[in-house]
Amino acid sequence: MKMTTSLNRSLWVFHFNSGSCNGCDIEIVATLTPRYDPERFGVKLVGSPRHADVLLVTGPVTNQMADRLRLVYAQMPGPKLVMVVGTCGQSGGVFSTSYNLAGPIDQIIPVDVYVPGCAPRPEAIIQGVVTAIAKLERLQGDGEA
Amino acid sequence: MIGTLTTGFGVWNPLVWLCVIAVALLFSWIIWRCGESDYDEDTEQTASYLSGNAEPAKGAVHVRAGNMYWGFTAALKSYYDKLIPLHSGIVNDYVSWFLIGVVVLFVAVILL
């Protein structure tokens, strides 16, 4: 990964809670604090999927949120990545046998990066973002959308 | 025609205005060029973002003028509840109410 290339297009992230207990969301907020400060690399949360490169999803995807997750994903311009934060998004976690579950996330939309944990530490989330940057650059190099 | 018009209050020259418009258009084009170019036309990517909810029909999100004074009608709800059923839209009803009112007025005048 060339640093110069990554700085050409800093990752803008849209956060989507698909039914999380908020544990992962709190860790995402902790990641944005001055202790880690990913914004110094241009990585920041944006308020609309139309501005985002990465869709950061937490939670196991409840039935109510499945269609909304599909729509938000469809509204992102390409090339785009999906990053799952937390165990619930990967397998359903403690909610896996719930009657109200449409997920996990990769059954709703394609997932590129998994960050396991309940909840994952900010270091793990940053590692996931770095992985996402590498994949996004690969997609851009291949001309994929 | 394209000369400078000087009045006691200022100066007018259409060429200056054309230059201003050209510069503004140039800046607009530069800003537009800096925008996201990866959107696919006629897909959800160009639709309004409403927190993942589908965009309702324009008629479904129409805000009526009555919304401006909903507090007024809410405060006078007991009054409107009685008044609105009287608005039947039938002229005979309105004439009847008028006649009843006139009769009541006459009776009141005669008795007083």
mmCIF file of C-alpha atoms in Angstrom:
data_model
loop_
_atom_site.group_PDB
_atom_site.id
_atom_site.type_symbol
_atom_site.label_atom_id
_atom_site.label_comp_id
_atom_site.label_asym_id
_atom_site.label_seq_id
_atom_site.Cartn_x
_atom_site.Cartn_y
_atom_site.Cartn_z
ATOM 1 C CA MET A 1 0.000 0.000 0.000
ATOM 2 C CA LYS A 2 1.433 3.344 -1.034
ATOM 3 C CA MET A 3 0.837 6.065 1.513
ATOM 4 C CA THR A 4 0.647 8.718 -1.190
ATOM 5 C CA THR A 5 -2.142 6.860 -2.940
ATOM 6 C CA SER A 6 -4.112 6.404 0.256
ATOM 7 C CA LEU A 7 -3.891 10.084 0.989
ATOM 8 C CA ASN A 8 -5.309 10.868 -2.421
ATOM 9 C CA ARG A 9 -8.617 9.523 -1.232
ATOM 10 C CA SER A 10 -9.162 9.364 2.500
ATOM 11 C CA LEU A 11 -11.806 6.923 3.626
ATOM 12 C CA TRP A 12 -15.130 8.431 4.507
ATOM 13 C CA VAL A 13 -17.219 6.094 6.585
ATOM 14 C CA PHE A 14 -20.960 5.834 7.041
ATOM 15 C CA HIS A 15 -22.059 4.105 10.219
ATOM 16 C CA PHE A 16 -25.199 1.966 10.144
ATOM 17 C CA ASN A 17 -26.667 0.355 13.252
ATOM 18 C CA SER A 18 -28.767 -2.601 12.122
ATOM 19 C CA GLY A 19 -29.938 -3.567 15.593
ATOM 20 C CA SER A 20 -26.812 -3.487 17.696
ATOM 21 C CA CYS A 21 -26.827 -3.369 21.506
ATOM 22 C CA ASN A 22 -24.726 -0.195 21.096
ATOM 23 C CA GLY A 23 -21.573 -1.769 22.514
ATOM 24 C CA CYS A 24 -19.803 -1.691 19.129
ATOM 25 C CA ASP A 25 -21.153 1.781 18.428
ATOM 26 C CA ILE A 26 -19.612 3.059 21.646
ATOM 27 C CA GLU A 27 -16.272 1.552 20.606
ATOM 28 C CA ILE A 28 -16.566 3.257 17.209
ATOM 29 C CA VAL A 29 -17.092 6.565 18.974
ATOM 30 C CA ALA A 30 -14.116 5.763 21.208
ATOM 31 C CA THR A 31 -12.059 5.176 18.065
ATOM 32 C CA LEU A 32 -12.806 8.727 16.991
ATOM 33 C CA THR A 33 -11.581 10.269 20.224
ATOM 34 C CA PRO A 34 -8.263 12.200 20.359
ATOM 35 C CA ARG A 35 -6.516 9.138 21.814
ATOM 36 C CA TYR A 36 -6.660 7.400 18.408
ATOM 37 C CA ASP A 37 -7.732 10.302 16.192
ATOM 38 C CA PRO A 38 -8.181 8.656 12.768
ATOM 39 C CA GLU A 39 -9.341 11.992 11.372
ATOM 40 C CA ARG A 40 -5.709 13.077 11.121
ATOM 41 C CA PHE A 41 -5.582 10.614 8.193
ATOM 42 C CA GLY A 42 -8.843 11.926 6.768
ATOM 43 C CA VAL A 43 -10.852 8.954 8.039
ATOM 44 C CA LYS A 44 -14.115 10.302 9.349
ATOM 45 C CA LEU A 45 -17.779 9.514 9.759
ATOM 46 C CA VAL A 46 -20.116 11.173 7.277
ATOM 47 C CA GLY A 47 -23.824 11.765 7.565
ATOM 48 C CA SER A 48 -24.930 10.270 4.260
ATOM 49 C CA PRO A 49 -24.099 7.047 2.422
ATOM 50 C CA ARG A 50 -23.884 9.119 -0.756
ATOM 51 C CA HIS A 51 -20.636 10.610 0.545
ATOM 52 C CA ALA A 52 -19.155 7.395 1.897
ATOM 53 C CA ASP A 53 -16.533 4.938 0.692
ATOM 54 C CA VAL A 54 -17.103 2.449 3.473
ATOM 55 C CA LEU A 55 -20.328 1.245 5.052
ATOM 56 C CA LEU A 56 -19.577 0.346 8.650
ATOM 57 C CA VAL A 57 -22.324 -1.900 9.973
ATOM 58 C CA THR A 58 -22.943 -3.006 13.539
ATOM 59 C CA GLY A 59 -25.624 -5.348 14.823
ATOM 60 C CA PRO A 60 -27.180 -8.601 13.647
ATOM 61 C CA VAL A 61 -29.747 -7.020 11.223
ATOM 62 C CA THR A 62 -33.273 -7.198 12.511
ATOM 63 C CA ASN A 63 -36.184 -7.763 10.153
ATOM 64 C CA GLN A 64 -37.094 -4.092 10.330
ATOM 65 C CA MET A 65 -33.606 -2.994 9.330
ATOM 66 C CA ALA A 66 -32.895 -5.420 6.464
ATOM 67 C CA ASP A 67 -34.564 -3.385 3.699
ATOM 68 C CA ARG A 68 -33.079 -0.181 5.046
ATOM 69 C CA LEU A 69 -29.612 -1.714 5.027
ATOM 70 C CA ARG A 70 -30.078 -2.790 1.398
ATOM 71 C CA LEU A 71 -31.226 0.688 0.434
ATOM 72 C CA VAL A 72 -28.376 2.452 2.226
ATOM 73 C CA TYR A 73 -25.887 0.130 0.533
ATOM 74 C CA ALA A 74 -27.482 0.801 -2.852
ATOM 75 C CA GLN A 75 -27.183 4.547 -2.293
ATOM 76 C CA MET A 76 -23.402 4.444 -1.916
ATOM 77 C CA PRO A 77 -21.356 5.339 -4.998
ATOM 78 C CA GLY A 78 -18.735 2.864 -6.147
ATOM 79 C CA PRO A 79 -16.152 1.683 -5.442
ATOM 80 C CA LYS A 80 -17.538 0.874 -2.016
ATOM 81 C CA LEU A 81 -16.741 -1.444 0.827
ATOM 82 C CA VAL A 82 -18.706 -2.940 3.693
ATOM 83 C CA MET A 83 -17.043 -3.379 7.045
ATOM 84 C CA VAL A 84 -18.725 -5.360 9.817
ATOM 85 C CA VAL A 85 -17.836 -4.419 13.369
ATOM 86 C CA GLY A 86 -18.677 -6.907 16.095
ATOM 87 C CA THR A 87 -19.615 -10.531 16.468
ATOM 88 C CA CYS A 88 -23.348 -9.930 16.033
ATOM 89 C CA GLY A 89 -22.882 -8.740 12.473
ATOM 90 C CA GLN A 90 -20.851 -11.816 11.590
ATOM 91 C CA SER A 91 -22.944 -14.562 13.124
ATOM 92 C CA GLY A 92 -25.843 -13.008 14.974
ATOM 93 C CA GLY A 93 -23.908 -13.400 18.230
ATOM 94 C CA VAL A 94 -26.117 -13.701 21.268
ATOM 95 C CA PHE A 95 -29.101 -12.827 19.074
ATOM 96 C CA SER A 96 -28.448 -15.622 16.540
ATOM 97 C CA THR A 97 -31.576 -17.597 17.446
ATOM 98 C CA SER A 98 -33.838 -14.595 17.687
ATOM 99 C CA TYR A 99 -37.190 -14.747 15.866
ATOM 100 C CA ASN A 100 -36.635 -11.179 14.650
ATOM 101 C CA LEU A 101 -33.367 -11.656 12.785
ATOM 102 C CA ALA A 102 -32.845 -11.306 9.020
ATOM 103 C CA GLY A 103 -29.042 -11.366 9.249
ATOM 104 C CA PRO A 104 -26.168 -11.853 9.723
ATOM 105 C CA ILE A 105 -25.041 -8.969 7.569
ATOM 106 C CA ASP A 106 -23.420 -11.001 4.782
ATOM 107 C CA GLN A 107 -26.813 -12.565 4.070
ATOM 108 C CA ILE A 108 -28.180 -9.096 3.301
ATOM 109 C CA ILE A 109 -25.299 -7.307 1.531
ATOM 110 C CA PRO A 110 -21.765 -8.358 0.485
ATOM 111 C CA VAL A 111 -19.167 -7.861 3.221
ATOM 112 C CA ASP A 112 -15.491 -7.065 2.597
ATOM 113 C CA VAL A 113 -13.960 -6.674 6.062
ATOM 114 C CA TYR A 114 -14.862 -8.357 9.357
ATOM 115 C CA VAL A 115 -13.766 -6.960 12.716
ATOM 116 C CA PRO A 116 -14.622 -9.592 15.328
ATOM 117 C CA GLY A 117 -15.193 -8.882 18.990
ATOM 118 C CA CYS A 118 -17.910 -8.186 21.511
ATOM 119 C CA ALA A 119 -17.219 -5.375 21.384
ATOM 120 C CA PRO A 120 -13.950 -4.983 19.398
ATOM 121 C CA ARG A 121 -11.381 -2.573 20.762
ATOM 122 C CA PRO A 122 -10.597 0.632 18.822
ATOM 123 C CA GLU A 123 -7.248 -0.839 17.754
ATOM 124 C CA ALA A 124 -9.102 -3.681 16.035
ATOM 125 C CA ILE A 125 -11.448 -1.256 14.312
ATOM 126 C CA ILE A 126 -8.480 0.783 13.064
ATOM 127 C CA GLN A 127 -6.882 -2.430 11.788
ATOM 128 C CA GLY A 128 -10.114 -3.123 9.910
ATOM 129 C CA VAL A 129 -10.056 0.356 8.380
ATOM 130 C CA VAL A 130 -6.469 -0.178 7.224
ATOM 131 C CA THR A 131 -7.538 -3.467 5.625
ATOM 132 C CA ALA A 132 -10.413 -1.639 3.971
ATOM 133 C CA ILE A 133 -8.061 1.024 2.596
ATOM 134 C CA ALA A 134 -5.884 -1.666 1.036
ATOM 135 C CA LYS A 135 -8.865 -3.378 -0.554
ATOM 136 C CA LEU A 136 -10.357 -0.107 -1.800
ATOM 137 C CA GLU A 137 -7.085 0.763 -3.491
ATOM 138 C CA ARG A 138 -7.056 -2.671 -5.074
ATOM 139 C CA LEU A 139 -10.595 -2.151 -6.359
ATOM 140 C CA GLN A 140 -9.703 1.273 -7.710
ATOM 141 C CA GLY A 141 -6.647 -0.178 -9.408
ATOM 142 C CA ASP A 142 -8.819 -2.845 -11.031
ATOM 143 C CA GLY A 143 -11.354 -0.222 -12.075
ATOM 144 C CA GLU A 144 -14.146 -2.008 -10.213
ATOM 145 C CA ALA A 145 -17.150 -0.118 -8.932
ATOM 146 C CA MET B 1 -24.491 50.252 -26.595
ATOM 147 C CA ILE B 2 -21.595 48.608 -24.788
ATOM 148 C CA GLY B 3 -20.055 51.796 -23.562
ATOM 149 C CA THR B 4 -19.832 52.779 -19.944
ATOM 150 C CA LEU B 5 -22.808 54.618 -18.560
ATOM 151 C CA THR B 6 -21.808 57.065 -15.881
ATOM 152 C CA THR B 7 -24.476 58.599 -13.734
ATOM 153 C CA GLY B 8 -24.284 60.715 -10.654
ATOM 154 C CA PHE B 9 -24.760 57.571 -8.569
ATOM 155 C CA GLY B 10 -22.494 55.001 -10.198
ATOM 156 C CA VAL B 11 -21.192 53.298 -13.299
ATOM 157 C CA TRP B 12 -22.831 50.692 -15.516
ATOM 158 C CA ASN B 13 -20.987 48.627 -18.100
ATOM 159 C CA PRO B 14 -22.497 45.443 -19.564
ATOM 160 C CA LEU B 15 -19.058 44.041 -20.351
ATOM 161 C CA VAL B 16 -18.147 44.138 -16.664
ATOM 162 C CA TRP B 17 -21.317 42.262 -15.848
ATOM 163 C CA LEU B 18 -20.615 39.678 -18.543
ATOM 164 C CA CYS B 19 -17.143 39.162 -17.046
ATOM 165 C CA VAL B 20 -18.632 38.717 -13.576
ATOM 166 C CA ILE B 21 -21.128 36.158 -14.880
ATOM 167 C CA ALA B 22 -18.382 34.321 -16.777
ATOM 168 C CA VAL B 23 -16.182 34.153 -13.664
ATOM 169 C CA ALA B 24 -19.133 32.921 -11.568
ATOM 170 C CA LEU B 25 -19.906 30.221 -14.127
ATOM 171 C CA LEU B 26 -16.245 29.229 -14.169
ATOM 172 C CA PHE B 27 -16.204 28.843 -10.383
ATOM 173 C CA SER B 28 -19.474 26.889 -10.505
ATOM 174 C CA TRP B 29 -18.010 24.548 -13.086
ATOM 175 C CA ILE B 30 -14.831 24.043 -11.031
ATOM 176 C CA ILE B 31 -16.892 23.208 -7.913
ATOM 177 C CA TRP B 32 -19.079 20.851 -9.969
ATOM 178 C CA ARG B 33 -15.966 19.133 -11.350
ATOM 179 C CA CYS B 34 -14.688 18.561 -7.805
ATOM 180 C CA GLY B 35 -17.862 16.637 -6.932
ATOM 181 C CA GLU B 36 -18.392 12.885 -6.805
ATOM 182 C CA SER B 37 -18.452 11.477 -10.318
ATOM 183 C CA ASP B 38 -19.051 7.826 -9.494
ATOM 184 C CA TYR B 39 -22.820 8.005 -9.215
ATOM 185 C CA ASP B 40 -24.854 5.814 -11.512
ATOM 186 C CA GLU B 41 -27.768 7.686 -12.996
ATOM 187 C CA ASP B 42 -31.299 6.396 -12.475
ATOM 188 C CA THR B 43 -30.329 4.230 -9.495
ATOM 189 C CA GLU B 44 -30.772 4.578 -5.770
ATOM 190 C CA GLN B 45 -27.433 6.415 -5.732
ATOM 191 C CA THR B 46 -29.113 9.546 -7.011
ATOM 192 C CA ALA B 47 -32.190 9.205 -4.787
ATOM 193 C CA SER B 48 -32.674 11.214 -1.626
ATOM 194 C CA TYR B 49 -31.207 9.714 1.529
ATOM 195 C CA LEU B 50 -33.932 9.317 4.148
ATOM 196 C CA SER B 51 -32.225 7.131 6.750
ATOM 197 C CA GLY B 52 -32.696 4.060 4.601
ATOM 198 C CA ASN B 53 -36.416 4.598 4.172
ATOM 199 C CA ALA B 54 -37.914 4.604 0.706
ATOM 200 C CA GLU B 55 -38.772 8.034 -0.589
ATOM 201 C CA PRO B 56 -42.529 8.539 -0.309
ATOM 202 C CA ALA B 57 -44.581 9.964 -3.148
ATOM 203 C CA LYS B 58 -44.557 13.744 -3.380
ATOM 204 C CA GLY B 59 -48.241 13.900 -2.493
ATOM 205 C CA ALA B 60 -47.695 11.822 0.636
ATOM 206 C CA VAL B 61 -45.254 14.316 2.132
ATOM 207 C CA HIS B 62 -47.219 17.424 1.203
ATOM 208 C CA VAL B 63 -47.437 19.840 4.121
ATOM 209 C CA ARG B 64 -50.830 21.485 4.069
ATOM 210 C CA ALA B 65 -51.279 25.164 4.833
ATOM 211 C CA GLY B 66 -53.454 24.057 7.752
ATOM 212 C CA ASN B 67 -50.315 22.747 9.457
ATOM 213 C CA MET B 68 -49.341 26.363 10.039
ATOM 214 C CA TYR B 69 -52.116 26.847 12.594
ATOM 215 C CA TRP B 70 -52.664 23.328 13.893
ATOM 216 C CA GLY B 71 -52.141 24.585 17.458
ATOM 217 C CA PHE B 72 -54.979 27.024 17.020
ATOM 218 C CA THR B 73 -57.387 24.337 15.832
ATOM 219 C CA ALA B 74 -56.167 21.963 18.540
ATOM 220 C CA ALA B 75 -56.819 24.561 21.231
ATOM 221 C CA LEU B 76 -60.341 25.171 19.885
ATOM 222 C CA LYS B 77 -61.056 21.495 19.209
ATOM 223 C CA SER B 78 -64.284 21.401 21.219
ATOM 224 C CA TYR B 79 -65.559 24.388 19.255
ATOM 225 C CA TYR B 80 -64.599 22.901 15.870
ATOM 226 C CA ASP B 81 -66.062 19.509 16.773
ATOM 227 C CA LYS B 82 -69.475 21.149 17.038
ATOM 228 C CA LEU B 83 -69.049 23.578 14.156
ATOM 229 C CA ILE B 84 -67.640 21.320 11.434
ATOM 230 C CA PRO B 85 -70.678 18.950 11.283
ATOM 231 C CA LEU B 86 -72.859 22.003 10.633
ATOM 232 C CA HIS B 87 -70.938 22.642 7.413
ATOM 233 C CA SER B 88 -72.966 20.165 5.413
ATOM 234 C CA GLY B 89 -72.457 21.952 2.114
ATOM 235 C CA ILE B 90 -76.228 21.975 1.508
ATOM 236 C CA VAL B 91 -77.613 25.452 0.897
ATOM 237 C CA ASN B 92 -80.990 24.528 2.395
ATOM 238 C CA ASP B 93 -79.265 23.844 5.715
ATOM 239 C CA TYR B 94 -77.543 27.208 5.696
ATOM 240 C CA VAL B 95 -80.787 29.040 4.812
ATOM 241 C CA SER B 96 -82.517 27.148 7.600
ATOM 242 C CA TRP B 97 -79.857 28.257 10.080
ATOM 243 C CA PHE B 98 -80.225 31.818 8.819
ATOM 244 C CA LEU B 99 -84.022 31.739 9.247
ATOM 245 C CA ILE B 100 -83.718 30.245 12.724
ATOM 246 C CA GLY B 101 -81.241 32.962 13.627
ATOM 247 C CA VAL B 102 -83.512 35.685 12.311
ATOM 248 C CA VAL B 103 -86.498 34.273 14.214
ATOM 249 C CA VAL B 104 -84.456 34.090 17.421
ATOM 250 C CA LEU B 105 -83.324 37.673 16.859
ATOM 251 C CA PHE B 106 -86.862 38.919 16.260
ATOM 252 C CA VAL B 107 -88.179 37.128 19.306
ATOM 253 C CA ALA B 108 -85.379 38.555 21.393
ATOM 254 C CA VAL B 109 -86.062 42.085 20.095
ATOM 255 C CA ILE B 110 -89.824 41.787 20.704
ATOM 256 C CA LEU B 111 -89.424 40.379 24.202
ATOM 257 C CA LEU B 112 -86.804 42.913 25.206
#
